[in-house]
Amino acid sequence: MTLRRAATILLLLMPGLGLILALIGAVVYIAVAQSFGLYSLMGESAFSLAFWSDTMGKKAFDKAVRYSIYVGVLSAIFSVILAYPLAIWLRKPFAGSVTIGAVLKAPLLVHGLVAAFLYINIISYNGLLNQVMQGLGIWDGPKRLQNDRNAIGVLILQTWKNMPFALLLLTGAVQAISDDVLDAARDLGAGSWARFRKVIAPLTVSGLQAAMVIIFIGALADFSFQTIAGPTNRQSLAQLMVNFKGRGDWHSAAVVGVSMMAIALIGSALLAVAARMIMRGRLK
Amino acid sequence: MTRARLNKILMSLVIGAAFLWLLIPFTMAVLWSLVDPSEPWTADQLLPPAMSFYRWTDMWQNSSLKPALVTSYALAPTAAVLTLCLALPTAYALGRYEFPGRELAKTLCLLPLVVPAFITAIFFSSILFQLGLAGNRFAAIVFAHAVLFLPYAIRILTVSFEQVRQDHIDAARDLGATPLARFRVAFVPALKPGISATLLIVFIQSIEEFAIAFIIGSPDVVTIPTLLYSALGQDFVRPNAAVLSLILVVPNVFLMLILERLMKSANPALSSGKG
Amino acid sequence: MIKHLLTTAAAVVAVTAPLQAQDLSAMSWDQIVEQAKAEGELTWYVWYLQDDLRRAVQAFEDEYGIEVTIPEGGDAGGNANKLLAERERETGDIDVFAWGYNDFETVDLDALFMPLTHLPEDDGRVSELTGIDGGDHVLAYWGNQTGVAYDPAHVSADDLPQTPEEFAAFWAENPGKFGFNYEKGGSGPSYYLNMLRVLSDGVDFFDGESNDEKLAGLQPGIDFFNAHADNYVVTASNADSILRVSDGELWMVPAWEDHLAGLQNRGEVRSDIAFYIPEMGMNGGGNGVAIPLNAPNPAAASVFIHWLTSPETQTMFNRTFGTAPMNAASDDSFALVPNAQREFRTPWAAQPFRGEVEQRFVDDVILER
């Protein structure tokens, strides 16, 4: 019986997880091997720990790790914080709710690169925002907002692009809660905040986890938003990796790549646990 | 009563936010698409100094645009459906069974998202070439996208499967429903939002993916992002990028509406009997 | 299954013996031309100005009856990824591969490209460009130059900064009006590397050897940039620099001469933006072409490269694009900058020293801002 059950589960996992492990597993293996000096694209291959020790000893690496985690975590949090109330609001259809849902999801349809150039355009030195603020007399002169030091531009773009995704997932999760559960809570005298804490939050936690994890991984590995709108005194991990690659230092690039994978996996596990604790911890 | 009022307030808030959220970016995109090549639009001017539909007609007559549209809009739905089919069994296992290593399995499903883009681009495509898939470039891209975007599908559908209510399944069984009927009444309503979310997300990922589609497809199979990357690459022609993304918005909206229609009807919050 | 995949994966990065190259080297040039005409087509992967280049290769198609396809889109990174991804295919898609001369340094040329020794002798061709040796595998076909682009509405052509000290004076007088990129394009790196070279007396940039002593010798230059840090701006890319001059935000930025001209021709930036090469020297650069070992039409590719690097074609490129001709026998009278300024063209610092300098600059100037 248990054997049969195990076989069933394995069989079910084959087309999805199995395919991933077989194909992407091989790619991961190459990346890891490259970080140890093997599979060289420049000629000689020899096993070496030097690329790891050299790269990890670099100031730039340390800063890139911290910066990428900062962008990854904040993008995930901002996206779900904005998406949550909207999802609850849109749980039951009302006049105009379909339109609003569509408007909110529209950024999914705009390519990230286009979004980035439009954003830069709006905030540029002589751009729309600066002209409006000066026109209203709020600012005396144009401000340099592009590539701001705190990566606000990157966070805005990430949230703009990812909030709809979180909304999509959370709407599904919130809609799956049946009315009788919420009504029962109401009958027991729970206010709307209590209903959120005790009913909605625990029941939507896995949707929340999925959204946060996927957004975190994407933002952690961001290259294009960072190089267009990000601070010029910081490098993301992907940027550092591309810099190494551009110098022909494939092995150090692989070290950064493998570190990025490790951070993504560990970070998403931690985020998932944190989300569960926050959302379920309140359920007494 | 209060809910209606709340909706009104929220509605106006959302409309205000939508102005920032959408109207400004889309207006900018439209203006950019109208910039005439005779005079550049610099940021100190509120409107382009010379406007025309030159970029639109030029882009439309570009020999690659139409085949690229056809390819991309055939590719993305195919990849979305294939991904969905490949993901369903795994998501079922992850969502409905408790077994040791389940969390690990869930994490490993994220691998395609975690591997840095250029590593996937070079080595994953290389493996696909080795497996002899390049004979049919289109099919190879579909397969590559399906594998790459499996994590989205698996994670989204796992959530959906978790939300299928055991009491609904039990009730159906107690009422003597066949497995198929049980599936229809207990599973389908809970899965529908997940399925539509999966199709939408994979569709969008596929239509935006450049690196692998270019490596496998070029020079015969051209997709839309290839054109977009050439507009925003070294030659940096922003008006062309704007035209392209606006051309894309129309079919995207159309497809989204179809998807909403297909997946509507079953809102479990409504069909659960009470309220 | 997994084992099979891993062996496949291993094969992906293994080195193969050049097959087709030998076939061609045994043939006379006339035979190669004949085979090229039999092949009848070739695909040229080039990462910029595809539209213009399609027009430019028309002359080749007319002359030889061989059809040239320049694939749609992509960028340098995409093309390079494709080259690497399909290196193990028996027959690839790429016949002629164009890449920045610096970029050819990042791969093993022997393992990827066939030697071009079967081309007819021509001493005028260039395979060593700005300190980078393409050996038998790479030939230059496009010479370009970094320099400084400026807005003539704010900066007088008679009063252009020529040395690090004069640049610093410009920064101090006009804070926030000078910008350069440190990545996504070589114009900014050319600028700061040459500033460092002039400011670091006694450090030999053209010797690739790297050691702690040499790197320590960069300190005066690093201090110079840090002392003036508030007065200059760091931009995001080559294109970002030029756009911000065009938008009136910045007045002066390092740029590539041909890139600026291309953006002006496309109506992306103002046509009045001017360009010069400062006396302290800035780097020249260029693009080269090579034939991948698994090119489907190697003979046609060879004939095409022969045409591309000929004095006539290089003269035509000079006239059409303003590039520096890459054949000694061609006419270079159509340059964008006066030929007197050409003498300030400087080779790039030699690798691996150059990489170490760039890393140091990023660590101690860029990341400390």
Coordinates of N, CA and C in Angstrom, one line a residue, chain A residues 18-19 21-23 25-27 29-30 34 39-44 58-61 63-64 120-121 124-126 144 146-147 149 223-224 226-235 239-240 243-250, chain C residues 1-2 5-6 9-15 77 81 84 87 99 102-103 105-108 111-112 175-177 182-184 233-237 240 244 247-250 351 354-356 358-359 362-364 366-369:
Chain A
G18 N 10.3 15.7 -12.7 CA 11.3 14.9 -13.3 C 11.9 15.5 -14.5
L19 N 11.1 16.2 -15.3 CA 11.7 16.9 -16.5 C 12.6 18.0 -16.1
L21 N 14.4 18.2 -13.3 CA 15.6 17.7 -12.7 C 16.5 17.2 -13.8
A22 N 15.9 16.5 -14.8 CA 16.7 15.9 -15.9 C 17.4 17.0 -16.7
L23 N 16.6 18.0 -17.1 CA 17.2 19.0 -18.1 C 17.9 20.1 -17.4
G25 N 18.6 20.2 -14.2 CA 19.7 19.7 -13.3 C 21.0 19.6 -14.0
A26 N 21.0 19.2 -15.3 CA 22.2 19.1 -16.0 C 22.9 20.5 -16.2
V27 N 22.0 21.5 -16.4 CA 22.5 22.8 -16.6 C 23.2 23.3 -15.2
Y29 N 24.4 21.4 -13.0 CA 25.7 20.7 -12.8 C 26.8 21.4 -13.6
I30 N 26.5 21.8 -14.8 CA 27.6 22.5 -15.6 C 28.0 23.8 -14.9
Q34 N 31.7 24.6 -13.6 CA 32.4 25.8 -14.1 C 33.0 26.6 -13.0
Y39 N 35.1 22.6 -17.4 CA 34.3 23.0 -18.5 C 34.7 24.4 -19.1
S40 N 36.0 24.7 -19.1 CA 36.4 26.0 -19.5 C 36.0 26.3 -20.9
L41 N 35.7 27.6 -21.2 CA 35.4 28.0 -22.6 C 36.7 28.7 -23.1
M42 N 37.7 28.7 -22.3 CA 38.9 29.5 -22.7 C 40.1 28.5 -22.9
G43 N 39.9 27.2 -23.0 CA 41.0 26.3 -23.1 C 41.1 25.3 -22.0
E44 N 42.2 25.5 -21.2 CA 42.5 24.5 -20.2 C 41.4 24.4 -19.1
K58 N 36.1 39.3 -2.7 CA 36.0 40.6 -3.3 C 34.9 41.5 -2.6
K59 N 35.3 42.7 -2.4 CA 34.3 43.7 -1.8 C 33.0 43.8 -2.7
A60 N 33.3 43.8 -4.0 CA 32.1 43.9 -4.9 C 31.1 42.8 -4.7
F61 N 31.6 41.6 -4.5 CA 30.7 40.4 -4.3 C 29.8 40.6 -3.1
K63 N 29.0 43.3 -1.6 CA 28.0 44.4 -1.8 C 26.9 43.9 -2.7
A64 N 27.3 43.1 -3.7 CA 26.2 42.7 -4.7 C 25.3 41.8 -4.0
I120 N 12.1 55.8 -17.2 CA 13.3 56.7 -17.3 C 12.9 58.0 -17.9
N121 N 12.1 57.9 -19.0 CA 11.7 59.1 -19.7 C 10.9 60.0 -18.8
S124 N 13.3 61.6 -16.1 CA 14.5 62.2 -16.5 C 14.6 63.7 -16.1
Y125 N 15.9 64.2 -16.2 CA 16.2 65.5 -15.6 C 15.3 66.6 -16.1
N126 N 15.0 66.5 -17.4 CA 14.0 67.5 -18.0 C 12.7 66.9 -18.3
R144 N 17.8 65.4 -10.2 CA 18.3 64.2 -10.9 C 17.8 63.0 -10.2
Q146 N 17.1 60.0 -11.9 CA 17.5 58.7 -12.6 C 18.6 58.0 -11.8
N147 N 18.5 56.7 -11.8 CA 19.5 55.9 -11.1 C 19.7 56.3 -9.6
R149 N 20.0 56.5 -5.6 CA 20.9 55.7 -4.7 C 20.2 54.6 -4.0
F223 N 18.6 41.9 -13.9 CA 19.7 42.5 -14.7 C 19.2 43.8 -15.4
S224 N 18.1 43.6 -16.2 CA 17.7 44.7 -17.1 C 17.2 45.9 -16.3
Q226 N 18.0 46.8 -13.3 CA 19.1 47.4 -12.6 C 20.0 48.2 -13.5
T227 N 20.3 47.6 -14.7 CA 21.3 48.4 -15.5 C 20.6 49.6 -16.1
I228 N 19.3 49.7 -16.2 CA 18.7 50.8 -16.8 C 18.4 51.9 -15.7
A229 N 17.7 51.4 -14.7 CA 17.2 52.3 -13.7 C 17.8 52.2 -12.3
G230 N 18.7 51.3 -12.1 CA 19.3 51.1 -10.8 C 20.4 52.1 -10.4
P231 N 20.8 52.1 -9.2 CA 21.8 53.0 -8.8 C 23.1 52.6 -9.5
T232 N 23.9 53.7 -9.9 CA 25.2 53.4 -10.6 C 26.3 53.1 -9.6
N233 N 26.0 53.3 -8.3 CA 27.1 53.0 -7.3 C 26.8 51.6 -6.7
R234 N 25.9 50.8 -7.2 CA 25.7 49.5 -6.7 C 25.6 48.5 -7.9
Q235 N 26.0 47.3 -7.6 CA 25.9 46.3 -8.7 C 25.0 45.1 -8.1
Q239 N 24.5 41.6 -12.5 CA 25.3 42.6 -13.2 C 26.8 42.2 -13.0
L240 N 27.1 41.8 -11.8 CA 28.5 41.4 -11.4 C 28.9 40.2 -12.3
N243 N 29.6 41.2 -15.8 CA 30.8 41.9 -15.8 C 32.0 40.9 -15.9
F244 N 31.9 39.9 -15.1 CA 33.0 38.9 -15.1 C 33.0 38.2 -16.5
K245 N 31.8 37.9 -17.0 CA 31.7 37.2 -18.3 C 32.3 38.1 -19.4
G246 N 32.0 39.4 -19.3 CA 32.5 40.3 -20.3 C 34.0 40.4 -20.4
R247 N 34.6 40.0 -19.3 CA 36.1 40.0 -19.2 C 36.7 38.7 -19.6
G248 N 35.8 37.7 -19.9 CA 36.2 36.4 -20.3 C 36.5 35.5 -19.1
D249 N 36.2 36.1 -17.9 CA 36.4 35.3 -16.7 C 35.1 34.5 -16.4
W250 N 35.0 33.4 -17.2 CA 33.7 32.6 -17.1 C 33.6 31.9 -15.7
Chain C
M1 N 19.0 8.0 -18.0 CA 18.6 9.3 -18.6 C 19.5 10.5 -18.2
I2 N 19.7 10.5 -16.8 CA 20.5 11.6 -16.3 C 21.9 11.5 -16.8
L5 N 22.3 12.6 -20.2 CA 22.3 14.1 -20.3 C 23.6 14.7 -19.8
L6 N 24.2 14.1 -18.8 CA 25.5 14.6 -18.3 C 26.6 14.4 -19.3
A9 N 26.0 16.9 -21.8 CA 26.4 18.2 -21.3 C 27.9 18.3 -21.4
A10 N 28.6 17.2 -21.1 CA 30.1 17.2 -21.1 C 30.5 17.5 -22.5
A11 N 29.9 16.8 -23.5 CA 30.3 17.0 -24.9 C 30.1 18.4 -25.3
V12 N 29.1 19.1 -24.7 CA 28.8 20.5 -25.1 C 30.0 21.4 -25.0
V13 N 30.8 21.2 -24.0 CA 31.9 22.1 -23.8 C 33.3 21.4 -24.2
A14 N 33.2 20.2 -24.8 CA 34.4 19.6 -25.2 C 34.9 20.3 -26.5
V15 N 36.1 20.1 -26.9 CA 36.7 20.8 -28.0 C 36.7 19.8 -29.2
G77 N 25.2 40.2 -27.1 CA 25.1 39.1 -26.1 C 24.3 37.9 -26.7
N81 N 25.8 34.2 -27.3 CA 25.2 33.0 -26.6 C 24.8 32.0 -27.7
L84 N 28.0 30.2 -28.8 CA 28.5 29.2 -27.8 C 27.5 28.0 -27.7
R87 N 28.0 25.4 -30.6 CA 29.3 25.0 -31.0 C 29.5 23.5 -31.3
W99 N 31.8 40.6 -34.1 CA 31.8 40.8 -32.7 C 32.8 41.9 -32.4
N102 N 37.3 43.6 -28.7 CA 37.6 43.2 -27.3 C 36.9 41.9 -27.0
D103 N 35.7 41.6 -27.5 CA 34.9 40.5 -27.1 C 35.6 39.2 -27.6
E105 N 38.4 38.4 -27.3 CA 39.4 38.0 -26.3 C 38.8 37.1 -25.2
T106 N 37.5 37.1 -25.1 CA 36.8 36.4 -24.0 C 36.6 34.9 -24.3
V107 N 37.0 34.4 -25.5 CA 36.8 33.0 -25.8 C 38.1 32.5 -26.4
D108 N 38.1 31.1 -26.6 CA 39.2 30.4 -27.2 C 39.0 30.4 -28.7
A111 N 39.2 27.1 -30.7 CA 38.1 26.1 -30.5 C 36.9 26.5 -31.2
L112 N 36.7 27.7 -31.6 CA 35.5 28.2 -32.1 C 35.5 28.5 -33.6
P175 N 29.5 71.6 -12.2 CA 29.2 70.4 -11.5 C 27.9 69.7 -12.1
G176 N 28.0 68.4 -12.2 CA 26.9 67.6 -12.6 C 26.6 67.7 -14.1
K177 N 27.5 68.2 -14.9 CA 27.3 68.3 -16.3 C 28.2 67.4 -17.2
Y182 N 30.4 53.2 -16.7 CA 31.5 52.4 -16.4 C 31.3 51.0 -16.9
E183 N 30.1 50.7 -17.4 CA 29.8 49.4 -18.0 C 28.7 49.6 -19.1
K184 N 28.3 48.5 -19.7 CA 27.4 48.6 -20.8 C 27.9 49.5 -21.9
V233 N 28.9 62.8 -13.0 CA 27.8 61.9 -12.9 C 28.2 60.5 -13.5
V234 N 27.7 59.4 -12.9 CA 27.9 58.1 -13.6 C 26.7 57.7 -14.3
T235 N 26.7 57.5 -15.6 CA 25.6 57.1 -16.4 C 25.4 55.6 -16.5
A236 N 24.3 55.2 -17.1 CA 24.0 53.8 -17.1 C 24.6 53.0 -18.3
S237 N 24.8 53.7 -19.4 CA 25.3 53.0 -20.6 C 25.8 54.0 -21.6
D240 N 22.7 55.8 -22.8 CA 22.2 56.7 -21.8 C 23.0 58.0 -21.8
R244 N 21.3 61.7 -22.7 CA 21.2 62.8 -21.6 C 21.9 64.0 -22.1
D247 N 19.1 65.4 -24.3 CA 18.0 66.0 -23.5 C 18.4 67.2 -22.8
G248 N 19.7 67.7 -22.9 CA 20.1 68.9 -22.3 C 20.5 68.8 -20.8
E249 N 20.5 67.5 -20.3 CA 20.8 67.3 -18.9 C 22.3 67.4 -18.7
L250 N 23.1 66.7 -19.5 CA 24.5 66.7 -19.5 C 25.1 67.5 -20.6
Q351 N 45.5 43.1 -21.6 CA 44.9 42.2 -20.6 C 46.0 41.3 -20.1
R354 N 44.3 45.1 -17.8 CA 43.2 46.0 -18.0 C 42.0 45.6 -17.1
G355 N 41.7 44.3 -17.1 CA 40.7 43.7 -16.3 C 40.8 44.1 -14.8
E356 N 42.1 44.0 -14.3 CA 42.4 44.3 -12.9 C 42.2 45.8 -12.7
E358 N 40.1 47.8 -14.3 CA 38.7 48.0 -14.2 C 38.0 47.6 -12.9
Q359 N 38.4 46.4 -12.5 CA 37.9 45.9 -11.2 C 38.3 46.9 -10.1
V362 N 36.1 50.0 -10.3 CA 34.7 49.7 -9.8 C 34.7 49.6 -8.3
D363 N 35.7 48.9 -7.7 CA 35.7 48.7 -6.3 C 35.9 50.0 -5.5
D364 N 36.9 50.8 -6.0 CA 37.4 51.9 -5.2 C 36.8 53.3 -5.6
I366 N 33.6 53.6 -8.1 CA 32.2 53.4 -8.4 C 31.4 53.0 -7.2
L367 N 31.9 51.9 -6.5 CA 31.1 51.4 -5.4 C 31.3 52.2 -4.1
E368 N 32.2 53.2 -4.2 CA 32.4 54.1 -3.0 C 31.7 55.4 -3.1
R369 N 30.9 55.6 -4.2 CA 30.3 56.8 -4.4 C 29.1 57.0 -3.4

